[in-house]
Short mmCIF file of C-alpha atoms in Angstrom, two decimals:
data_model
loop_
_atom_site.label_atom_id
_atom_site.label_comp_id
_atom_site.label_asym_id
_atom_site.label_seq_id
_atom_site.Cartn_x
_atom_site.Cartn_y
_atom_site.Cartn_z
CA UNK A 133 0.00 0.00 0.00
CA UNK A 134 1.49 3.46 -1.19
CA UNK A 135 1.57 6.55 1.38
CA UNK A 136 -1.68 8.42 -0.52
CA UNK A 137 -3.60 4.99 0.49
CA UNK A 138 -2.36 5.11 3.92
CA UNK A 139 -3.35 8.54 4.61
CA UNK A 140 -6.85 8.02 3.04
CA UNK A 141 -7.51 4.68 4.98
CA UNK A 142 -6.24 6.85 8.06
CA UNK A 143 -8.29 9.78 7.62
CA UNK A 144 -11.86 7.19 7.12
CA UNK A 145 -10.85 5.87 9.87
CA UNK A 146 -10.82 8.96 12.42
CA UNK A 147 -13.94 10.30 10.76
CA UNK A 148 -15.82 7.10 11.28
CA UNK A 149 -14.25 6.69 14.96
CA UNK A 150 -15.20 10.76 15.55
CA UNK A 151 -18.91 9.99 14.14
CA UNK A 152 -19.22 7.33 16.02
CA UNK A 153 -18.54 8.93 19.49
CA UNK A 154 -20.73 12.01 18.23
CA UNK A 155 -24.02 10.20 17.10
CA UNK A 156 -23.69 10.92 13.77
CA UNK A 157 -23.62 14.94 13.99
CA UNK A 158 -21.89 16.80 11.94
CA UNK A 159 -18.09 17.92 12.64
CA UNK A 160 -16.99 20.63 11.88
CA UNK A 161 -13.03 19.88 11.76
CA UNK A 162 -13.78 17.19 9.53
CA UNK A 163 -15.72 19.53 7.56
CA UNK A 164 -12.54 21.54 7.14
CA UNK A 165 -9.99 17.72 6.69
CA UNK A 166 -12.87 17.71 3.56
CA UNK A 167 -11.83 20.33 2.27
CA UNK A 168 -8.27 20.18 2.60
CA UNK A 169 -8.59 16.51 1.02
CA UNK A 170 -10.55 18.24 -2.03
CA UNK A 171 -7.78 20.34 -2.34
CA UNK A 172 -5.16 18.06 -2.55
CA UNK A 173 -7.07 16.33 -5.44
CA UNK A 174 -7.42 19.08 -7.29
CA UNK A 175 -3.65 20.77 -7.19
CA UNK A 176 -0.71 19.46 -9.03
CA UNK A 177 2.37 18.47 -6.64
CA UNK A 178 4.12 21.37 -6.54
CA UNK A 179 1.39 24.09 -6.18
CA UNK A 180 0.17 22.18 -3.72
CA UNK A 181 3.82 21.96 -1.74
CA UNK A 182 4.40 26.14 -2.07
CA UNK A 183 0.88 26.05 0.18
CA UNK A 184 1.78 23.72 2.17
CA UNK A 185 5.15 23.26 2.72
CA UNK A 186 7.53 24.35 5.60
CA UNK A 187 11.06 25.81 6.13
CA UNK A 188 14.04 23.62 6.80
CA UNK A 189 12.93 20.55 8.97
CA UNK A 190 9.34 21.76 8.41
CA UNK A 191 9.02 21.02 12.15
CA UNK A 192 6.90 24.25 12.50
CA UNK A 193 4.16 22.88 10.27
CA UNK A 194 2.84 20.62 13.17
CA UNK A 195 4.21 23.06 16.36
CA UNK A 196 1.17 25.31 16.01
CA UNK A 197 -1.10 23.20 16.24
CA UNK A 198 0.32 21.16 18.81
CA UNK A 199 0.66 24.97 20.68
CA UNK A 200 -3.36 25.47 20.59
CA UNK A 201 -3.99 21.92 21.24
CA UNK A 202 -2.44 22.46 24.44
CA UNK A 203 -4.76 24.95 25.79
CA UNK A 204 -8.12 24.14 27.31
CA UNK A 205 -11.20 25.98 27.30
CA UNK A 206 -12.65 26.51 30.93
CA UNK A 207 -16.08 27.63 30.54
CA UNK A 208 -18.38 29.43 33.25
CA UNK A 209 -21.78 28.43 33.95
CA UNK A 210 -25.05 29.65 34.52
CA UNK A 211 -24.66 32.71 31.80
CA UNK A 212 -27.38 34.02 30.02
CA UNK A 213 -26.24 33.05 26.51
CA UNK A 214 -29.97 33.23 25.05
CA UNK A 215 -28.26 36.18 22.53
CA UNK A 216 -24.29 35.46 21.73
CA UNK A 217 -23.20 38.36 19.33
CA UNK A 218 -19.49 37.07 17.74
CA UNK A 219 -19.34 40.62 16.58
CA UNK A 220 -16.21 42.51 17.17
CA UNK A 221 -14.29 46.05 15.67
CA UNK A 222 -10.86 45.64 14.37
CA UNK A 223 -8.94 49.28 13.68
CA UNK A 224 -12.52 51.16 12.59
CA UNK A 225 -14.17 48.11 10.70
CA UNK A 226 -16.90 46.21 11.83
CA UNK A 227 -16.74 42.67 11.69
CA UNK A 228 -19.49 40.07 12.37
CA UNK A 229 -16.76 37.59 13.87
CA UNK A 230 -12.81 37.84 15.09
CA UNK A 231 -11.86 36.52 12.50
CA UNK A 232 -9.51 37.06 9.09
CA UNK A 233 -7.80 35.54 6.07
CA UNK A 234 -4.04 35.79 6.00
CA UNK A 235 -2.31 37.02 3.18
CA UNK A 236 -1.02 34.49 0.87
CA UNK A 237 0.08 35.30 -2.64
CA UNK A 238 -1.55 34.39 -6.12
CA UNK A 239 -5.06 32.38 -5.23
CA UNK A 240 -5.24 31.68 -8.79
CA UNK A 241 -3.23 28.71 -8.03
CA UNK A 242 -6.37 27.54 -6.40
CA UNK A 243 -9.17 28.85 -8.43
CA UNK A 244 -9.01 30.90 -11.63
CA UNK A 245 -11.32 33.83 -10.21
CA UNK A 246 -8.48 34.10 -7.37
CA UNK A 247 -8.85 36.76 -4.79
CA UNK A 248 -12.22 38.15 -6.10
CA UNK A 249 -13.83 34.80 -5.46
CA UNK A 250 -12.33 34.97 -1.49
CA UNK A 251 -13.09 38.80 -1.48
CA UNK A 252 -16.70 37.44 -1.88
CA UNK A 253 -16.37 34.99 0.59
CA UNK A 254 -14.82 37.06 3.52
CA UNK A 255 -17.84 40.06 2.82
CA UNK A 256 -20.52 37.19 2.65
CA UNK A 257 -19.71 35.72 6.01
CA UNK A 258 -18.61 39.26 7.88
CA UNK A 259 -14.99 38.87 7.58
CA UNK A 260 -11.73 40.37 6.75
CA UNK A 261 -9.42 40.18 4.09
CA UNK A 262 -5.77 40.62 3.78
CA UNK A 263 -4.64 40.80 -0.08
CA UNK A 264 -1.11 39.66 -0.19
CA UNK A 265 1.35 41.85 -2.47
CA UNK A 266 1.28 39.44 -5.07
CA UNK A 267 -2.08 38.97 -5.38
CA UNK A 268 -3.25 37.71 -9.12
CA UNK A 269 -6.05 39.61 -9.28
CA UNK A 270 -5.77 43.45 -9.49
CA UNK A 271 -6.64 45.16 -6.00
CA UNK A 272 -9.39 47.31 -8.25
CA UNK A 273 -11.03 44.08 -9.20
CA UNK A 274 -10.78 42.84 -5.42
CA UNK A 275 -12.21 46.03 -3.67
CA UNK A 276 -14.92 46.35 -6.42
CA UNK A 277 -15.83 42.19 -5.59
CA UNK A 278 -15.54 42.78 -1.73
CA UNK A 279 -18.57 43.64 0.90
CA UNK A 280 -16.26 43.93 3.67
CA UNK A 281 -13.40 45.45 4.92
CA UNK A 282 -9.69 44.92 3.22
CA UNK A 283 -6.23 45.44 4.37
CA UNK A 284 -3.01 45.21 1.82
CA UNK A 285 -0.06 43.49 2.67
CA UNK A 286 3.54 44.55 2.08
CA UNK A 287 6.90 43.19 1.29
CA UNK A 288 9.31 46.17 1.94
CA UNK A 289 11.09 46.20 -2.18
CA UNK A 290 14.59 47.32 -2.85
CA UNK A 291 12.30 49.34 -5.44
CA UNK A 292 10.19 52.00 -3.20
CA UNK A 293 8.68 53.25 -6.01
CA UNK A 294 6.87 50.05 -6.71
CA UNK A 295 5.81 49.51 -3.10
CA UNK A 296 4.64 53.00 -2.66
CA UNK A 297 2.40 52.84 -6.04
CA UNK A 298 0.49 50.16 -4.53
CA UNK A 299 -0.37 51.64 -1.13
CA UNK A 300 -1.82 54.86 -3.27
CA UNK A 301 -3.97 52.58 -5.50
CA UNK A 302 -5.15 50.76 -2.18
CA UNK A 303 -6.12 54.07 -0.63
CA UNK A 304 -8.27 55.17 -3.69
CA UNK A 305 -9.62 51.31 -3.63
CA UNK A 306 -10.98 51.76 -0.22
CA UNK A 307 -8.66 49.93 2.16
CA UNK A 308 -8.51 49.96 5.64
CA UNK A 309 -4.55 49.39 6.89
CA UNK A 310 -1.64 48.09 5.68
CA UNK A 311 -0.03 44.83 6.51
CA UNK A 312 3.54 45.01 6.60
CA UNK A 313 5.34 41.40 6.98
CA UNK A 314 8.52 41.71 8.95
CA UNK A 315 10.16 38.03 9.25
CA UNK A 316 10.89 38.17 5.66
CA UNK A 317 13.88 40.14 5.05
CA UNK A 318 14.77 36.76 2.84
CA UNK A 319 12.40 33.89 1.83
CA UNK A 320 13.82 30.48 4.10
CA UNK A 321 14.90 27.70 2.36
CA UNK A 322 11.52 25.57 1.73
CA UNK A 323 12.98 21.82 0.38
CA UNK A 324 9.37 21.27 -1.39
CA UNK A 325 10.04 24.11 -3.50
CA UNK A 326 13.62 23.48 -4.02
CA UNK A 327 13.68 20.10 -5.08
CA UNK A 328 10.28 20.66 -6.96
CA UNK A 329 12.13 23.96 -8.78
CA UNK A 330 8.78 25.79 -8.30
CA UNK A 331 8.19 28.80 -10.74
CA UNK A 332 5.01 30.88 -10.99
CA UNK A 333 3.25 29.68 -13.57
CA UNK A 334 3.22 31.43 -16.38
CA UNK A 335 -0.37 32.06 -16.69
CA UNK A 336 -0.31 33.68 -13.30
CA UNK A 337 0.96 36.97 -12.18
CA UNK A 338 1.21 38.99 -9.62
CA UNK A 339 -0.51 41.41 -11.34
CA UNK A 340 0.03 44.45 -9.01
CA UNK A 341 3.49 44.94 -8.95
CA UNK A 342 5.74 45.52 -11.66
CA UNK A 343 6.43 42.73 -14.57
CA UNK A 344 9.83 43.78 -14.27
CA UNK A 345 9.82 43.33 -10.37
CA UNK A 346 8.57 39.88 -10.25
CA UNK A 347 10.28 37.97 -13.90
CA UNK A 348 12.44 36.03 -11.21
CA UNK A 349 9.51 33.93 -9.33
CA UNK A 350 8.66 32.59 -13.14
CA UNK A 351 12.03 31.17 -14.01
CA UNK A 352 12.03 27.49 -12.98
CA UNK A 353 15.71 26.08 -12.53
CA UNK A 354 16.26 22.60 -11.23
CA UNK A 355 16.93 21.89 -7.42
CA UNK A 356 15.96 25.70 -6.51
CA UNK A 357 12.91 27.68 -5.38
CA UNK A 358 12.23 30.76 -8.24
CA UNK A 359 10.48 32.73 -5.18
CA UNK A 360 13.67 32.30 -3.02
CA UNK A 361 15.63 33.16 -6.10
CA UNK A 362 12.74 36.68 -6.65
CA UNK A 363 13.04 37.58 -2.61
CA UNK A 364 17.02 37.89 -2.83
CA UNK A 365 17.11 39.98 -5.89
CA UNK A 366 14.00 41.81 -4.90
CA UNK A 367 13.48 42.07 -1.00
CA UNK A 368 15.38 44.79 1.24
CA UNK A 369 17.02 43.37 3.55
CA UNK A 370 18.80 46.51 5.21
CA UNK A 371 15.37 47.70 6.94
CA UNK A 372 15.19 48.76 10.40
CA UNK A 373 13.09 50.91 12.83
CA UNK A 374 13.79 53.73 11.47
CA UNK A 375 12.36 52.89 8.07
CA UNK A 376 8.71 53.11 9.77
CA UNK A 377 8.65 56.58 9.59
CA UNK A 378 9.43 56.47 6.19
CA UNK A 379 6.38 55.07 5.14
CA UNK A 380 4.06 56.14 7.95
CA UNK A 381 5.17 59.38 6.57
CA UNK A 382 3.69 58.58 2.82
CA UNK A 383 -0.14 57.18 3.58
CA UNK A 384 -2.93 57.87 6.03
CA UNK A 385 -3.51 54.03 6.43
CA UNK A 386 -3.37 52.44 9.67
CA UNK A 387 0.02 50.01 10.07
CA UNK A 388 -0.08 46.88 11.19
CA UNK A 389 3.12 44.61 11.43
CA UNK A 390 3.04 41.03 10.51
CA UNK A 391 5.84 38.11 11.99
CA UNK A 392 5.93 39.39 15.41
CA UNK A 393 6.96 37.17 17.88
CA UNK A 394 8.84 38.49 20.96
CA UNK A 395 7.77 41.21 23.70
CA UNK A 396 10.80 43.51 22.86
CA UNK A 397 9.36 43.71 19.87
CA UNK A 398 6.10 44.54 20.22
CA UNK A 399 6.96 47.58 22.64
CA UNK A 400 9.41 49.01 20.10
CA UNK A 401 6.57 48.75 17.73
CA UNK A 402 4.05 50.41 19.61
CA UNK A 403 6.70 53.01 20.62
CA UNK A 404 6.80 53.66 16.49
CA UNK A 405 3.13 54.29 16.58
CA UNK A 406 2.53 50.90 15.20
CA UNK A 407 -1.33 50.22 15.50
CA UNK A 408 -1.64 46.61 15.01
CA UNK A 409 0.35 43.29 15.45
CA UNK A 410 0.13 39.99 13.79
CA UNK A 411 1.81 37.75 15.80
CA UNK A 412 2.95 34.89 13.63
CA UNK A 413 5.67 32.52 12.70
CA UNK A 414 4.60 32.50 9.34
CA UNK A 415 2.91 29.29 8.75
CA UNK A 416 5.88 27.85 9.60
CA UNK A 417 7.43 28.57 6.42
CA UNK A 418 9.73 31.69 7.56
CA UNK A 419 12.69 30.31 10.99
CA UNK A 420 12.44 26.95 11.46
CA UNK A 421 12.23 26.07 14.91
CA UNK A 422 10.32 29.37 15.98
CA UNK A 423 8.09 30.22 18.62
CA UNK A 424 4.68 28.90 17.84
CA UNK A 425 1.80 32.47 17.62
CA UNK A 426 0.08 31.11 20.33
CA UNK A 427 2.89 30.62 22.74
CA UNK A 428 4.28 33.92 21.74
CA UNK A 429 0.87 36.09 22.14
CA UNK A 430 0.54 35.93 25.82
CA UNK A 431 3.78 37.55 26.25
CA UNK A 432 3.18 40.24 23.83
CA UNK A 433 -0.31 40.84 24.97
CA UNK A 434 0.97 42.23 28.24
CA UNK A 435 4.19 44.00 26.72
CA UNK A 436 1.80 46.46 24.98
CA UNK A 437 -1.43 46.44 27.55
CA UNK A 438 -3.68 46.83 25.33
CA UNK A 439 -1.98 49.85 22.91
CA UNK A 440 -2.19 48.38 20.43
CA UNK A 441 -4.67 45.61 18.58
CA UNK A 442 -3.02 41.97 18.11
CA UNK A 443 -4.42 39.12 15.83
CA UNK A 444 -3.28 35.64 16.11
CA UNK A 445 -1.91 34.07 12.67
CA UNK A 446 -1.18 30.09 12.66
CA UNK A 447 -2.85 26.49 12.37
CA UNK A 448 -6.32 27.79 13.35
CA UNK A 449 -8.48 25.13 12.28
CA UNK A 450 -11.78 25.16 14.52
CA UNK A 451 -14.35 27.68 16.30
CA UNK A 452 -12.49 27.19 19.49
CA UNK A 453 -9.17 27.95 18.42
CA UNK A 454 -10.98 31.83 17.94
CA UNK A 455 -11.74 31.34 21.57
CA UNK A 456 -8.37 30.00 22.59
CA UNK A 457 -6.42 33.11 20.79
CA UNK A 458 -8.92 35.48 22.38
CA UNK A 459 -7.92 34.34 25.86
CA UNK A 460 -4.73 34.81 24.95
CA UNK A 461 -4.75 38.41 23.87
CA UNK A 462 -5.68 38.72 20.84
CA UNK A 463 -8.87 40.86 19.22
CA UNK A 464 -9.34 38.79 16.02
CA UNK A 465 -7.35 35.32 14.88
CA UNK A 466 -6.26 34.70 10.78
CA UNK A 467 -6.58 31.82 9.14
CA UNK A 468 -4.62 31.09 6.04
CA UNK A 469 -4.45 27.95 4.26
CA UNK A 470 -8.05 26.40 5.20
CA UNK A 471 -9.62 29.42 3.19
CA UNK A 472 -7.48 28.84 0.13
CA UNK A 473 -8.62 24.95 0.21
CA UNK A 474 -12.38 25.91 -0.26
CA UNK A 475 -11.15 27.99 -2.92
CA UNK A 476 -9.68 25.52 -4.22
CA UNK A 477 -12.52 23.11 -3.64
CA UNK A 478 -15.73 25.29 -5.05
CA UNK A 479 -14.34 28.89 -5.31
CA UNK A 480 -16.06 31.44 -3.52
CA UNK A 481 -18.48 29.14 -2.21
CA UNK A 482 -15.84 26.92 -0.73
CA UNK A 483 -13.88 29.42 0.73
CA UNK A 484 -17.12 30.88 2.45
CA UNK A 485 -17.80 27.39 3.39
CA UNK A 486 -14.60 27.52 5.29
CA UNK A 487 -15.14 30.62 7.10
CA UNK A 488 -18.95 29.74 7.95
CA UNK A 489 -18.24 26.68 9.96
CA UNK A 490 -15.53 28.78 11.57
CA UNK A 491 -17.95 31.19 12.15
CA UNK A 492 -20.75 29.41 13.58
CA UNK A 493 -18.17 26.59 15.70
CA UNK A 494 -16.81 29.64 17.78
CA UNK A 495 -20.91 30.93 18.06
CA UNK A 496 -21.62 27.59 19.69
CA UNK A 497 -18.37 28.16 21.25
CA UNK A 498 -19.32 31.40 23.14
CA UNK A 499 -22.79 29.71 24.33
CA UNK A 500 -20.88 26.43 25.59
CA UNK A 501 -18.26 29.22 27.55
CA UNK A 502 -20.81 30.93 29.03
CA UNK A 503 -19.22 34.41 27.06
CA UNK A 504 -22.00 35.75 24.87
CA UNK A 505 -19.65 38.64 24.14
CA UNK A 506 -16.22 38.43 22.74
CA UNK A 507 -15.13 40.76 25.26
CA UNK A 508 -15.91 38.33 27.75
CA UNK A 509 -12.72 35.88 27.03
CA UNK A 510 -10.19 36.54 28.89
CA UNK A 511 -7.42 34.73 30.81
CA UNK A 512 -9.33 32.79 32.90
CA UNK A 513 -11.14 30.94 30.47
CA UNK A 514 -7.88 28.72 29.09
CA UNK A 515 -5.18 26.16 31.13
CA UNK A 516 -2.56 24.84 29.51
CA UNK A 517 -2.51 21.03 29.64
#
């Protein structure tokens, strides 16, 4: 029996052990397993590996979730939950839950309408959206598809100029903040993509930067990773602190700071006027053998006391991992790879798909925890195990 056969006899396995013990019902993180199954159907080996592959050991691929399964819920009792509003307000926008999708470059890998078909998504089920840099659809086309609020994420280019053009056209688009990622000076060594000699494909681009910016991440050479090859010609490595101001100093936008893992950190950045935080390790795809988000967030959630707002990026996968990152600190979580499987699955209606039962597992969450607000999860309502 070959490994694919394996996995699949594994995975009927658990579901029919998990409906089993559950009488049949319906669960949701099997739900979610569906989709990631569909997905790997549907995407040829080496798209699939750039989405899902790790840095170096690829260690960090399982630590995150290992990190939240650690943490238990402890729920109160004898609440009035008759009314539970998931319904929260990240930097001016209102959402109808905590929760986000990550940014992660060209979703035409997944789906051929791309980031308009998960623009719909997020605005059908009261969500946000973060449009990577190198998005494949243009950020016109995204805005004009979206019904809720956007933020645009940022490499920091050797080429200003091309970075800078893209934060005006998201202003006059209608975004909300920008999303600067900051554990990227260089893109980590990621085997999948090295020994697969990923490239682009041709018939995608990242349509909003550039041509001449991004001819790199098409050119496929044997035993090495074009977008490794595209970050060292391309990235700026020489940032620091002091660059902030720089662009602060050249939009109105909000600015958020993605890859954020240590206290010191987060206190220089709200000293910088920073006004959010993603705290992340970056799928596990940036330092191998990094703190996991969620054992990193309680630390920074009492370095800046509340000055700032902090989301929790990595391995969410159910309701209750919402909860868990709300008890930690955060104000909304980000999911990333689970949104671009229902893509991948049904398009926009897969991707909302995703985001529904994520929606309506933390719902039944915050009746279960006796927390019909999401202000009411704090501290006290997680142990570690």
């Amino acid at each position: 029996m070959d490994d694919r056969a394996v996995i699949v006899q594994e995975y009927i396995y658990r579901t029919a052990v998990r409906l089993v013990v559950t009488g049949g019902c319906r669960v949701a993180e099997l739900a979610l397993r569906d989709y990631e199954a569909s997905a790997r159907e549907r995407l040829s080996g080496p798209v699939w590996d750039f989405l899902e592959g790790g840095s170096g050991t690829e260690s960090m691929l399982t630590s995150g979730r290992d990190a939240l399964d650690r943490l238990r819920l402890r729920p109160r009792c004898l609440v009035d939950v008759s009314a539970c509003d998931p319904g929260t307000t990240l930097l001016g926008a209102r959402l109808a839950v905590p929760l986000g999708i990550a940014p992660v470059a060209y979703h035409q890998l997944a789906h051929p309408e791309g980031e308009v078909a998960t623009a719909r998504a997020a605005g059908a089920v009261g969500a946000l959206l973060t449009v990577s840099m190198f998005a494949s659809r243009t950020i016109e086309d995204i805005a004009a598809a979206a019904t809720g609020p956007l933020w645009l994420q940022l490499y920091w280019l050797k080429r200003r100029e091309s970075m800078i053009d893209l934060v005006r056209r998201a202003e006059n688009a209608g975004f909300r903040a920008l999303v600067l990622t900051v554990d990227a000076p260089v893109v980590a060594h990621r085997p999948r993509d090295a020994r697969n000699g990923f490239a682009v494909p041709a018939g995608i681009r990242a349509v909003n930067v550039d041509p001449s910016v991004m001819s790199a991440s098409h050119e496929a050479e044997a035993g090495e990773s074009a977008i490794a090859r595209h970050s060292r010609e391309q990235f700026d490595p020489s940032i620091t602190w002091e660059d902030l101001e720089w662009l602060r100093g050249r939009t109105s936008l909000p600015l958020v700071l993605k890859g954020v893992l240590s206290g010191e950190d987060a206190v220089r950045a709200v000293e910088c006027g920073i006004e959010g935080l993603v705290v992340s390790n970056h799928g596990g795809r940036q330092l191998d053998f990094a703190l996991p988000a969620a054992d990193a967030l309680p630390e920074i959630a009492e370095a800046v006391a509340g000055r700032c707002r902090l989301i929790l990026d990595g391995a969410v996968r159910h309701g209750a991992d919402i909860a868990k990152g709300l008890c930690l600190g955060a104000d909304a979580v980000f999911v990333g790879r689970p949104a671009l499987w229902g893509l991948a699955h049904s398009g926009s209606d897969g991707a909302e798909a995703v985001l529904r039962t994520l929606r309506d597992e933390f719902t039944e969450v915050m009746a279960l925890m006796g927390a019909p607000r999401v202000s009411d999860f704090r501290s006290s309502g997680i142990v570690r195990r």
